[in-house]
GROMACS .gro file of C-alpha atoms in nm:
model
  371
    1UNK     CA    1  21.835   9.912   6.796
    2UNK     CA    2  21.511  10.082   6.700
    3UNK     CA    3  21.377   9.764   6.552
    4UNK     CA    4  21.472   9.581   6.869
    5UNK     CA    5  21.277   9.835   7.078
    6UNK     CA    6  20.970   9.794   6.863
    7UNK     CA    7  20.998   9.419   6.896
    8UNK     CA    8  21.023   9.444   7.273
    9UNK     CA    9  20.718   9.673   7.285
   10UNK     CA   10  20.519   9.433   7.067
   11UNK     CA   11  20.613   9.140   7.289
   12UNK     CA   12  20.499   9.331   7.596
   13UNK     CA   13  20.163   9.410   7.434
   14UNK     CA   14  20.115   9.047   7.333
   15UNK     CA   15  20.203   8.932   7.684
   16UNK     CA   16  19.947   9.169   7.835
   17UNK     CA   17  19.679   9.041   7.598
   18UNK     CA   18  19.766   8.681   7.688
   19UNK     CA   19  19.749   8.760   8.060
   20UNK     CA   20  19.409   8.929   8.012
   21UNK     CA   21  19.274   8.635   7.815
   22UNK     CA   22  19.408   8.394   8.072
   23UNK     CA   23  19.239   8.595   8.345
   24UNK     CA   24  18.907   8.581   8.160
   25UNK     CA   25  18.947   8.208   8.108
   26UNK     CA   26  19.020   8.159   8.478
   27UNK     CA   27  18.717   8.370   8.567
   28UNK     CA   28  18.492   8.166   8.335
   29UNK     CA   29  18.637   7.843   8.470
   30UNK     CA   30  18.566   7.965   8.823
   31UNK     CA   31  18.202   8.029   8.728
   32UNK     CA   32  18.178   7.687   8.562
   33UNK     CA   33  18.317   7.523   8.878
   34UNK     CA   34  18.067   7.689   9.111
   35UNK     CA   35  17.889   7.376   9.240
   36UNK     CA   36  17.599   7.552   9.414
   37UNK     CA   37  17.460   7.715   9.106
   38UNK     CA   38  17.585   7.492   8.824
   39UNK     CA   39  17.431   7.179   8.979
   40UNK     CA   40  17.079   7.323   9.007
   41UNK     CA   41  16.836   7.128   8.787
   42UNK     CA   42  16.527   7.174   8.575
   43UNK     CA   43  16.311   6.861   8.555
   44UNK     CA   44  16.116   6.789   8.237
   45UNK     CA   45  15.813   6.566   8.287
   46UNK     CA   46  15.460   6.506   8.164
   47UNK     CA   47  15.380   6.314   7.847
   48UNK     CA   48  15.721   6.148   7.812
   49UNK     CA   49  15.835   5.795   7.899
   50UNK     CA   50  16.021   5.912   8.208
   51UNK     CA   51  16.127   6.245   8.357
   52UNK     CA   52  16.449   6.403   8.234
   53UNK     CA   53  16.682   6.653   8.398
   54UNK     CA   54  16.920   6.922   8.286
   55UNK     CA   55  17.155   7.120   8.509
   56UNK     CA   56  17.247   7.485   8.488
   57UNK     CA   57  17.599   7.377   8.391
   58UNK     CA   58  17.464   7.171   8.101
   59UNK     CA   59  17.245   7.459   7.988
   60UNK     CA   60  17.541   7.696   8.004
   61UNK     CA   61  17.728   7.470   7.761
   62UNK     CA   62  17.453   7.517   7.501
   63UNK     CA   63  17.454   7.813   7.258
   64UNK     CA   64  17.379   8.127   7.461
   65UNK     CA   65  17.140   8.389   7.329
   66UNK     CA   66  17.159   8.751   7.442
   67UNK     CA   67  16.835   8.939   7.491
   68UNK     CA   68  16.765   9.304   7.560
   69UNK     CA   69  16.464   9.207   7.766
   70UNK     CA   70  16.168   9.431   7.829
   71UNK     CA   71  15.840   9.320   7.978
   72UNK     CA   72  15.529   9.505   8.079
   73UNK     CA   73  15.371   9.385   8.400
   74UNK     CA   74  14.993   9.384   8.414
   75UNK     CA   75  15.022   9.683   8.649
   76UNK     CA   76  15.168   9.877   8.355
   77UNK     CA   77  15.520   9.885   8.505
   78UNK     CA   78  15.794   9.838   8.245
   79UNK     CA   79  16.088   9.617   8.351
   80UNK     CA   80  16.407   9.615   8.144
   81UNK     CA   81  16.727   9.410   8.179
   82UNK     CA   82  16.986   9.220   7.977
   83UNK     CA   83  16.948   8.841   7.982
   84UNK     CA   84  17.158   8.554   7.851
   85UNK     CA   85  17.072   8.186   7.826
   86UNK     CA   86  16.982   7.903   7.591
   87UNK     CA   87  16.655   7.894   7.400
   88UNK     CA   88  16.381   7.664   7.528
   89UNK     CA   89  16.401   7.490   7.191
   90UNK     CA   90  16.773   7.412   7.236
   91UNK     CA   91  16.726   7.293   7.595
   92UNK     CA   92  16.459   7.046   7.490
   93UNK     CA   93  16.656   6.941   7.182
   94UNK     CA   94  16.957   6.865   7.406
   95UNK     CA   95  16.735   6.614   7.587
   96UNK     CA   96  16.608   6.461   7.263
   97UNK     CA   97  16.273   6.641   7.272
   98UNK     CA   98  16.114   6.825   6.980
   99UNK     CA   99  15.883   7.095   7.114
  100UNK     CA  100  15.670   7.067   6.799
  101UNK     CA  101  15.561   6.718   6.910
  102UNK     CA  102  15.364   6.878   7.195
  103UNK     CA  103  15.055   7.096   7.217
  104UNK     CA  104  15.176   7.285   7.523
  105UNK     CA  105  15.458   7.323   7.775
  106UNK     CA  106  15.386   7.425   8.132
  107UNK     CA  107  15.661   7.621   8.310
  108UNK     CA  108  15.653   7.601   8.689
  109UNK     CA  109  15.863   7.798   8.936
  110UNK     CA  110  15.987   7.682   9.276
  111UNK     CA  111  15.708   7.896   9.424
  112UNK     CA  112  15.455   7.689   9.220
  113UNK     CA  113  15.372   7.977   8.987
  114UNK     CA  114  15.265   7.824   8.655
  115UNK     CA  115  15.219   7.934   8.297
  116UNK     CA  116  15.130   7.733   7.987
  117UNK     CA  117  15.321   7.814   7.667
  118UNK     CA  118  15.209   7.689   7.328
  119UNK     CA  119  15.436   7.578   7.040
  120UNK     CA  120  15.318   7.884   6.848
  121UNK     CA  121  15.461   8.113   7.117
  122UNK     CA  122  15.791   7.921   7.113
  123UNK     CA  123  15.813   7.947   6.734
  124UNK     CA  124  15.717   8.315   6.723
  125UNK     CA  125  15.907   8.456   7.021
  126UNK     CA  126  16.190   8.202   7.070
  127UNK     CA  127  16.184   8.226   7.452
  128UNK     CA  128  16.506   8.171   7.644
  129UNK     CA  129  16.582   8.032   7.988
  130UNK     CA  130  16.800   8.310   8.125
  131UNK     CA  131  17.100   8.203   8.336
  132UNK     CA  132  17.245   8.552   8.380
  133UNK     CA  133  17.092   8.899   8.398
  134UNK     CA  134  17.272   9.231   8.359
  135UNK     CA  135  17.612   9.064   8.324
  136UNK     CA  136  17.607   8.885   8.661
  137UNK     CA  137  17.788   8.550   8.671
  138UNK     CA  138  17.487   8.376   8.825
  139UNK     CA  139  17.124   8.453   8.892
  140UNK     CA  140  17.014   8.589   9.229
  141UNK     CA  141  16.825   8.353   9.459
  142UNK     CA  142  16.484   8.494   9.365
  143UNK     CA  143  16.535   8.395   8.998
  144UNK     CA  144  16.734   8.070   8.998
  145UNK     CA  145  16.765   7.809   8.852
  146UNK     CA  146  16.647   8.001   8.542
  147UNK     CA  147  16.403   8.266   8.432
  148UNK     CA  148  16.176   8.222   8.134
  149UNK     CA  149  16.195   8.524   7.904
  150UNK     CA  150  15.928   8.557   7.636
  151UNK     CA  151  16.000   8.884   7.459
  152UNK     CA  152  15.673   9.018   7.320
  153UNK     CA  153  15.446   8.872   7.589
  154UNK     CA  154  15.319   9.033   7.912
  155UNK     CA  155  15.467   8.974   8.256
  156UNK     CA  156  15.266   8.659   8.349
  157UNK     CA  157  15.470   8.463   8.091
  158UNK     CA  158  15.805   8.560   8.245
  159UNK     CA  159  15.820   8.279   8.500
  160UNK     CA  160  16.086   8.312   8.769
  161UNK     CA  161  16.271   8.025   8.942
  162UNK     CA  162  16.183   7.776   8.667
  163UNK     CA  163  16.259   7.428   8.799
  164UNK     CA  164  16.002   7.220   8.611
  165UNK     CA  165  15.871   7.191   8.257
  166UNK     CA  166  15.558   6.984   8.190
  167UNK     CA  167  15.500   6.851   7.839
  168UNK     CA  168  15.147   6.801   7.706
  169UNK     CA  169  15.083   6.580   7.402
  170UNK     CA  170  14.723   6.695   7.396
  171UNK     CA  171  14.538   6.994   7.535
  172UNK     CA  172  14.179   6.878   7.591
  173UNK     CA  173  13.928   7.039   7.359
  174UNK     CA  174  13.685   7.273   7.528
  175UNK     CA  175  13.318   7.208   7.472
  176UNK     CA  176  13.153   7.510   7.631
  177UNK     CA  177  12.793   7.427   7.719
  178UNK     CA  178  12.715   7.678   7.997
  179UNK     CA  179  12.793   8.050   7.996
  180UNK     CA  180  12.730   8.219   8.331
  181UNK     CA  181  12.723   8.576   8.459
  182UNK     CA  182  12.989   8.552   8.730
  183UNK     CA  183  12.821   8.780   8.984
  184UNK     CA  184  12.497   8.581   8.975
  185UNK     CA  185  12.679   8.248   8.965
  186UNK     CA  186  12.868   8.346   9.283
  187UNK     CA  187  12.553   8.459   9.467
  188UNK     CA  188  12.549   8.313   9.817
  189UNK     CA  189  12.923   8.241   9.834
  190UNK     CA  190  13.078   8.421  10.128
  191UNK     CA  191  13.359   8.646   9.994
  192UNK     CA  192  13.704   8.601  10.140
  193UNK     CA  193  13.887   8.914  10.251
  194UNK     CA  194  14.206   8.864  10.053
  195UNK     CA  195  14.498   9.078  10.167
  196UNK     CA  196  14.725   9.165   9.878
  197UNK     CA  197  15.008   9.417   9.903
  198UNK     CA  198  14.841   9.614  10.181
  199UNK     CA  199  14.486   9.608  10.046
  200UNK     CA  200  14.203   9.383  10.166
  201UNK     CA  201  13.933   9.317   9.907
  202UNK     CA  202  13.649   9.072   9.855
  203UNK     CA  203  13.753   8.765   9.660
  204UNK     CA  204  13.569   8.449   9.558
  205UNK     CA  205  13.746   8.114   9.582
  206UNK     CA  206  13.746   7.930   9.250
  207UNK     CA  207  13.695   7.592   9.419
  208UNK     CA  208  13.352   7.710   9.535
  209UNK     CA  209  13.269   7.831   9.184
  210UNK     CA  210  13.379   7.497   9.038
  211UNK     CA  211  13.149   7.316   9.282
  212UNK     CA  212  12.854   7.481   9.106
  213UNK     CA  213  12.953   7.339   8.766
  214UNK     CA  214  12.831   6.996   8.657
  215UNK     CA  215  13.179   6.865   8.582
  216UNK     CA  216  13.528   7.014   8.578
  217UNK     CA  217  13.776   6.783   8.408
  218UNK     CA  218  14.108   6.747   8.590
  219UNK     CA  219  14.276   6.736   8.248
  220UNK     CA  220  14.122   7.061   8.130
  221UNK     CA  221  14.285   7.401   8.125
  222UNK     CA  222  14.157   7.707   8.306
  223UNK     CA  223  14.160   7.994   8.058
  224UNK     CA  224  14.137   8.364   8.146
  225UNK     CA  225  14.111   8.660   7.913
  226UNK     CA  226  14.136   9.023   8.013
  227UNK     CA  227  13.943   9.310   7.863
  228UNK     CA  228  14.256   9.425   7.677
  229UNK     CA  229  14.281   9.088   7.500
  230UNK     CA  230  14.555   8.919   7.707
  231UNK     CA  231  14.489   8.545   7.748
  232UNK     CA  232  14.648   8.302   7.995
  233UNK     CA  233  14.604   7.931   8.055
  234UNK     CA  234  14.655   7.740   8.379
  235UNK     CA  235  14.634   7.370   8.460
  236UNK     CA  236  14.318   7.296   8.659
  237UNK     CA  237  14.517   7.139   8.942
  238UNK     CA  238  14.697   7.472   8.982
  239UNK     CA  239  14.378   7.671   9.042
  240UNK     CA  240  14.146   7.441   9.235
  241UNK     CA  241  14.296   7.521   9.575
  242UNK     CA  242  14.370   7.860   9.735
  243UNK     CA  243  14.302   8.041   9.409
  244UNK     CA  244  14.067   8.339   9.401
  245UNK     CA  245  13.903   8.594   9.178
  246UNK     CA  246  13.921   8.937   9.340
  247UNK     CA  247  13.590   9.111   9.271
  248UNK     CA  248  13.652   9.457   9.417
  249UNK     CA  249  13.933   9.706   9.441
  250UNK     CA  250  14.209   9.797   9.199
  251UNK     CA  251  14.244   9.571   8.895
  252UNK     CA  252  13.929   9.368   8.970
  253UNK     CA  253  13.822   9.124   8.848
  254UNK     CA  254  14.169   8.978   8.897
  255UNK     CA  255  14.317   8.636   8.974
  256UNK     CA  256  14.483   8.598   9.314
  257UNK     CA  257  14.689   8.322   9.476
  258UNK     CA  258  14.974   8.308   9.727
  259UNK     CA  259  15.227   8.236   9.450
  260UNK     CA  260  15.116   8.521   9.220
  261UNK     CA  261  15.336   8.826   9.266
  262UNK     CA  262  15.220   9.179   9.193
  263UNK     CA  263  15.221   9.245   8.820
  264UNK     CA  264  15.185   8.877   8.728
  265UNK     CA  265  14.806   8.882   8.767
  266UNK     CA  266  14.549   8.893   8.490
  267UNK     CA  267  14.370   9.220   8.560
  268UNK     CA  268  14.020   9.318   8.447
  269UNK     CA  269  13.923   8.963   8.358
  270UNK     CA  270  13.650   8.963   8.092
  271UNK     CA  271  13.583   8.588   8.110
  272UNK     CA  272  13.726   8.256   8.217
  273UNK     CA  273  13.647   7.899   8.119
  274UNK     CA  274  13.701   7.535   8.214
  275UNK     CA  275  13.623   7.240   7.987
  276UNK     CA  276  13.245   7.298   7.970
  277UNK     CA  277  13.168   7.620   8.157
  278UNK     CA  278  13.251   7.985   8.103
  279UNK     CA  279  13.182   8.281   8.332
  280UNK     CA  280  13.168   8.639   8.208
  281UNK     CA  281  13.206   8.981   8.363
  282UNK     CA  282  12.978   9.200   8.146
  283UNK     CA  283  13.142   9.531   8.236
  284UNK     CA  284  13.473   9.395   8.103
  285UNK     CA  285  13.370   9.169   7.816
  286UNK     CA  286  13.202   9.462   7.642
  287UNK     CA  287  13.553   9.591   7.569
  288UNK     CA  288  13.607   9.281   7.355
  289UNK     CA  289  13.262   9.244   7.198
  290UNK     CA  290  13.147   9.600   7.154
  291UNK     CA  291  12.779   9.697   7.185
  292UNK     CA  292  12.471   9.637   6.975
  293UNK     CA  293  12.153   9.844   6.951
  294UNK     CA  294  11.811   9.691   7.016
  295UNK     CA  295  11.539   9.953   6.997
  296UNK     CA  296  11.641  10.242   7.217
  297UNK     CA  297  11.884  10.037   7.425
  298UNK     CA  298  12.247   9.940   7.383
  299UNK     CA  299  12.397   9.623   7.521
  300UNK     CA  300  12.615   9.321   7.450
  301UNK     CA  301  12.495   9.082   7.182
  302UNK     CA  302  12.430   8.737   7.333
  303UNK     CA  303  12.580   8.580   7.025
  304UNK     CA  304  12.894   8.793   7.057
  305UNK     CA  305  12.936   8.674   7.418
  306UNK     CA  306  12.917   8.308   7.315
  307UNK     CA  307  13.157   8.358   7.028
  308UNK     CA  308  13.405   8.541   7.251
  309UNK     CA  309  13.424   8.259   7.510
  310UNK     CA  310  13.479   7.997   7.240
  311UNK     CA  311  13.139   7.837   7.191
  312UNK     CA  312  13.123   7.679   6.844
  313UNK     CA  313  12.854   7.584   6.589
  314UNK     CA  314  12.615   7.843   6.732
  315UNK     CA  315  12.381   7.845   6.430
  316UNK     CA  316  12.323   7.472   6.457
  317UNK     CA  317  12.227   7.475   6.825
  318UNK     CA  318  11.935   7.565   7.047
  319UNK     CA  319  11.983   7.761   7.368
  320UNK     CA  320  11.804   7.820   7.694
  321UNK     CA  321  11.845   8.166   7.847
  322UNK     CA  322  11.773   8.152   8.220
  323UNK     CA  323  11.729   8.426   8.480
  324UNK     CA  324  11.812   8.427   8.849
  325UNK     CA  325  11.440   8.389   8.928
  326UNK     CA  326  11.416   8.065   8.728
  327UNK     CA  327  11.239   8.216   8.428
  328UNK     CA  328  11.375   8.104   8.093
  329UNK     CA  329  11.329   8.134   7.720
  330UNK     CA  330  11.442   7.897   7.444
  331UNK     CA  331  11.598   8.050   7.136
  332UNK     CA  332  11.778   7.926   6.826
  333UNK     CA  333  12.140   8.010   6.766
  334UNK     CA  334  12.041   8.211   6.461
  335UNK     CA  335  11.815   8.431   6.676
  336UNK     CA  336  12.068   8.494   6.952
  337UNK     CA  337  12.185   8.814   6.785
  338UNK     CA  338  11.835   8.954   6.844
  339UNK     CA  339  11.901   8.962   7.217
  340UNK     CA  340  12.134   9.189   7.414
  341UNK     CA  341  12.261   9.187   7.770
  342UNK     CA  342  12.230   9.512   7.964
  343UNK     CA  343  12.423   9.625   8.270
  344UNK     CA  344  12.210   9.818   8.520
  345UNK     CA  345  12.318  10.047   8.802
  346UNK     CA  346  12.136   9.823   9.052
  347UNK     CA  347  12.373   9.535   8.967
  348UNK     CA  348  12.128   9.336   8.755
  349UNK     CA  349  12.186   9.210   8.400
  350UNK     CA  350  11.860   9.205   8.201
  351UNK     CA  351  11.822   9.050   7.856
  352UNK     CA  352  11.598   9.229   7.606
  353UNK     CA  353  11.501   9.121   7.255
  354UNK     CA  354  11.418   9.284   6.924
  355UNK     CA  355  11.047   9.376   6.928
  356UNK     CA  356  10.810   9.150   6.743
  357UNK     CA  357  11.012   8.830   6.794
  358UNK     CA  358  10.786   8.698   7.072
  359UNK     CA  359  11.083   8.630   7.300
  360UNK     CA  360  11.036   8.686   7.674
  361UNK     CA  361  11.272   8.936   7.843
  362UNK     CA  362  11.488   8.812   8.130
  363UNK     CA  363  11.511   9.039   8.435
  364UNK     CA  364  11.855   8.926   8.551
  365UNK     CA  365  12.060   8.675   8.350
  366UNK     CA  366  12.207   8.375   8.531
  367UNK     CA  367  12.324   8.163   8.240
  368UNK     CA  368  12.290   8.062   7.877
  369UNK     CA  369  12.285   7.687   7.820
  370UNK     CA  370  12.338   7.501   7.495
  371UNK     CA  371  12.066   7.238   7.454
   0.00000   0.00000   0.00000
């Protein structure tokens, strides 16, 4: 009789376990049958024969990776949550695409926010396309179809509402020829009073800056780097309309656009570049280059500026250093380290040289041109 009682108890326990498992299975099946969310798509396009699509349901069937996600927004705010979804690598592999065959992948949200991710970032951080956060069965509206999670990178890489991935076989080489001081380059452009989270500050539209360059390639990438070393790339067609550089107020210089949410900006921009032009913000770039002494004065080495923005083969080139008043001096690449850029309280940026070199000082630097 005792044995019979134990057997009955064991049967009851097994039945309860079966019912629980069946309930979980029904719950999972219910999630899988949710047509509104499971049918949402991410389109993959760019340098492939024809666009491809993958649904949330198809991505859910791939191996799911769990991530204790933590990202630091550029405002310094730390955001933490649990995320689950397939890796970008597995999503592309499911569609017959090897990410290593491409030089870059652009992730675009439904709000047109964009971020370029390189194969090196994919290999190092193994980003995922999150389909659930904090145990929810589906993402909230402000995140779906999927959220890119790149653990180890700052907030601007964590693209929400990802619905498009753009593959790039080649990222055009930059050939920086002109390096400008942004403030003097923007002289005469009427600032736009950009309202951003309750604050109105002067901002300069990039399209007007681009109009002062000789040529901006539509295939080039717009690169920004902040004074703390964070770098971000954008496609030119994403920044040539309604895209601004805020030049005053908190976080300035900072990129601004209607689709950039607070904390996704690049704050304290030290420099940016297109295919042939770079513009620098001396007060910020000094954090990256350090200072050099010339006589009794300290400033930023001209050579260090050019190296920082990506100009190559400096020793083998000649340069023209031009001021806002039209004055200029020609100097070899090897002699560039004899000149420093100063920042004055009156807003000017003089260039001074090591004594005895016979090089003419510049009262207020406009640009350095490779000749």
